Short mmCIF file of C-alpha atoms in Angstrom, two decimals:
data_model
loop_
_atom_site.label_atom_id
_atom_site.label_comp_id
_atom_site.label_asym_id
_atom_site.label_seq_id
_atom_site.Cartn_x
_atom_site.Cartn_y
_atom_site.Cartn_z
CA UNK U 324 99.77 105.44 82.31
CA UNK U 325 103.56 105.78 82.56
CA UNK U 326 103.51 105.81 86.37
CA UNK U 327 101.16 102.78 86.55
CA UNK U 328 103.40 101.02 84.03
CA UNK U 329 106.14 100.90 86.65
CA UNK U 330 103.85 98.70 88.74
CA UNK U 331 103.08 96.66 85.62
CA UNK U 332 106.76 95.65 85.50
CA UNK U 333 105.87 93.17 88.27
CA UNK U 334 103.99 91.14 85.62
CA UNK U 335 106.88 90.99 83.12
CA UNK U 336 108.91 87.77 82.99
CA UNK U 337 111.74 88.20 85.55
CA UNK U 338 114.43 87.78 82.86
CA UNK U 339 112.95 90.68 80.86
CA UNK U 340 112.30 93.21 83.63
CA UNK U 341 115.46 95.24 83.06
CA UNK U 342 114.91 95.54 79.29
CA UNK U 343 111.24 96.44 79.76
CA UNK U 344 112.23 99.07 82.32
CA UNK U 345 114.73 100.62 79.89
CA UNK U 346 112.00 100.88 77.22
CA UNK U 347 109.57 102.36 79.73
CA UNK U 348 112.15 104.91 80.83
CA UNK U 349 112.97 105.88 77.25
CA UNK U 350 109.28 106.52 76.50
CA UNK U 351 108.44 108.39 79.72
CA UNK U 352 107.95 112.14 80.07
CA UNK U 353 110.81 114.10 81.69
CA UNK U 354 108.77 114.96 84.78
CA UNK U 355 108.78 111.24 85.72
CA UNK U 356 112.58 110.92 85.67
CA UNK U 357 113.05 111.49 89.44
CA UNK U 358 110.49 108.78 90.17
CA UNK U 359 112.09 106.47 87.61
CA UNK U 360 115.53 107.10 89.15
CA UNK U 361 114.17 106.08 92.54
CA UNK U 362 112.46 103.02 91.04
CA UNK U 363 115.64 101.97 89.26
CA UNK U 364 117.78 102.34 92.35
CA UNK U 365 115.29 100.46 94.54
CA UNK U 366 113.91 97.74 92.26
CA UNK U 367 116.03 97.36 89.11
CA UNK U 368 119.64 98.13 89.98
CA UNK U 369 122.09 100.32 88.15
CA UNK U 370 125.23 100.04 86.14
CA UNK U 371 127.62 102.95 86.49
CA UNK U 372 130.88 103.61 84.76
CA UNK U 373 133.60 105.15 86.87
CA UNK U 374 136.94 106.52 85.88
CA UNK U 375 139.95 104.61 87.17
CA UNK U 376 143.59 104.25 86.34
CA UNK U 377 144.73 101.01 84.77
CA UNK U 378 148.13 99.37 85.29
CA UNK U 379 149.70 101.66 82.66
CA UNK U 380 148.43 104.78 84.39
CA UNK U 381 145.85 105.45 81.71
CA UNK U 382 142.37 106.59 82.67
CA UNK U 383 139.76 103.97 81.81
CA UNK U 384 136.09 103.49 82.53
CA UNK U 385 135.27 100.59 84.82
CA UNK U 386 131.83 99.07 84.98
CA UNK U 387 130.31 99.07 88.47
CA UNK U 388 127.04 97.21 89.11
CA UNK U 389 124.92 98.50 91.99
CA UNK U 390 122.30 95.90 92.95
CA UNK U 391 118.76 97.04 93.75
CA UNK U 392 117.54 97.27 97.31
CA UNK U 393 114.86 94.67 96.49
CA UNK U 394 115.79 91.94 94.02
CA UNK U 395 113.35 91.30 91.18
CA UNK U 396 112.59 87.87 92.65
CA UNK U 397 111.14 89.56 95.74
CA UNK U 398 108.52 91.65 93.94
CA UNK U 399 107.92 90.05 90.57
CA UNK U 400 104.58 88.20 90.31
CA UNK U 401 104.82 86.77 86.78
CA UNK U 402 105.04 83.12 87.91
CA UNK U 403 102.58 83.63 90.77
CA UNK U 404 100.06 84.98 88.26
CA UNK U 405 100.58 82.08 85.83
CA UNK U 406 100.18 79.62 88.75
CA UNK U 407 97.07 81.53 89.94
CA UNK U 408 98.58 82.08 93.38
CA UNK U 409 98.07 85.17 95.55
CA UNK U 410 100.05 88.13 94.26
CA UNK U 411 99.84 90.20 97.42
CA UNK U 412 99.87 89.82 101.17
CA UNK U 413 96.57 91.74 101.47
CA UNK U 414 94.95 88.95 103.52
CA UNK U 415 97.72 89.20 106.09
CA UNK U 416 97.53 93.00 106.14
CA UNK U 417 93.76 92.83 106.55
CA UNK U 418 93.99 90.40 109.45
CA UNK U 419 96.64 92.56 111.10
CA UNK U 420 94.36 95.61 110.92
CA UNK U 421 91.47 93.58 112.35
CA UNK U 422 93.64 92.45 115.27
CA UNK U 423 94.74 96.01 115.98
CA UNK U 424 91.09 97.12 116.10
CA UNK U 425 90.01 94.20 118.27
CA UNK U 426 92.92 94.24 120.68
CA UNK U 427 93.04 98.04 120.73
CA UNK U 428 94.67 99.80 123.60
CA UNK U 429 94.65 97.38 126.44
CA UNK U 430 94.95 98.22 130.08
CA UNK U 431 96.58 95.32 131.73
CA UNK U 432 98.05 92.06 130.60
CA UNK U 433 95.04 89.95 131.62
CA UNK U 434 92.66 91.93 129.39
CA UNK U 435 95.08 91.69 126.46
CA UNK U 436 95.57 87.93 126.91
CA UNK U 437 91.80 87.44 127.21
CA UNK U 438 91.13 89.30 123.95
CA UNK U 439 93.94 87.44 122.21
CA UNK U 440 92.66 84.06 123.45
CA UNK U 441 89.18 84.92 122.14
CA UNK U 442 90.65 85.69 118.69
CA UNK U 443 92.59 82.42 118.67
CA UNK U 444 89.38 80.53 119.51
CA UNK U 445 87.47 82.32 116.73
CA UNK U 446 90.26 81.59 114.23
CA UNK U 447 90.24 77.91 115.23
CA UNK U 448 86.47 77.77 114.64
CA UNK U 449 86.93 79.41 111.20
CA UNK U 450 89.70 76.93 110.29
CA UNK U 451 87.44 74.03 111.19
CA UNK U 452 84.61 75.56 109.15
CA UNK U 453 86.89 75.83 106.12
CA UNK U 454 88.08 72.24 106.61
CA UNK U 455 84.44 71.16 106.71
CA UNK U 456 83.83 72.78 103.34
CA UNK U 457 82.55 76.24 104.24
CA UNK U 458 83.10 78.78 101.49
CA UNK U 459 85.98 81.20 101.78
CA UNK U 460 85.33 84.89 101.18
CA UNK U 461 84.62 85.34 97.50
CA UNK U 462 86.31 88.09 95.52
CA UNK U 463 83.99 90.72 94.11
CA UNK U 464 82.97 90.43 90.43
CA UNK U 465 85.25 93.36 89.61
CA UNK U 466 88.19 91.69 91.40
CA UNK U 467 87.51 88.47 89.49
CA UNK U 468 87.37 90.37 86.20
CA UNK U 469 90.65 92.19 86.80
CA UNK U 470 92.37 89.04 88.00
CA UNK U 471 91.19 87.12 84.92
CA UNK U 472 92.41 89.93 82.66
CA UNK U 473 95.84 89.97 84.33
CA UNK U 474 96.05 86.19 84.03
CA UNK U 475 95.21 86.37 80.32
CA UNK U 476 97.74 89.15 79.69
CA UNK U 477 100.51 87.29 81.50
CA UNK U 478 99.60 84.06 79.69
CA UNK U 479 100.00 85.91 76.38
CA UNK U 480 103.32 87.42 77.44
CA UNK U 481 105.41 85.35 75.00
CA UNK U 482 103.50 86.73 72.00
CA UNK U 483 104.03 90.29 73.27
CA UNK U 484 107.60 89.93 74.53
CA UNK U 485 108.92 92.10 71.69
CA UNK U 486 106.46 94.91 72.52
CA UNK U 487 107.18 95.62 76.19
CA UNK U 488 105.56 99.07 76.28
CA UNK U 489 102.32 97.75 74.81
CA UNK U 490 102.33 94.92 77.37
CA UNK U 491 103.07 97.30 80.27
CA UNK U 492 100.29 99.68 79.23
CA UNK U 493 97.79 96.81 78.91
CA UNK U 494 98.67 95.55 82.37
CA UNK U 495 98.62 99.08 83.79
CA UNK U 496 94.98 99.42 82.74
CA UNK U 497 94.14 96.27 84.71
CA UNK U 498 95.84 97.26 87.96
CA UNK U 499 93.68 98.67 90.73
CA UNK U 500 95.10 100.77 93.54
CA UNK U 501 93.35 101.05 96.88
CA UNK U 502 92.10 104.49 97.82
#
């Protein structure tokens, strides 16, 4: 649960991510510390204290903030969940994989352009179908159930703000990873 709880941080209000991370870290087993260090460096940011000499020549500790590689605003989905917007780019990834399969290894520019033109035509037909009211691909019942549970948990965030570990563990149980 502790490892999945790192992913659950994406559902914490952006202003509370750092505090929730600190609680998660404090309650995690020692064997997860290397993973948590990586996570902190990449997604949370760090504050280090370094020794330096002040104007009087005395050694003092200076606070040095190291920003994360990816700002919280890039990966946090709290507001997207509340607004019921897509939380991932899975549709884009899926389409990319489909194009790779369809276009495959092409021998010659004409063959490649022909396959690409066919895909553009098919996409245009699908767009027109959707505009005419055709149903989009429905999520599975399990996907709907998990999404509804995540929505409910995030909606109740304010009541659970003071219990970040409980919130993270609840969200962690609702997250599904692809095999």
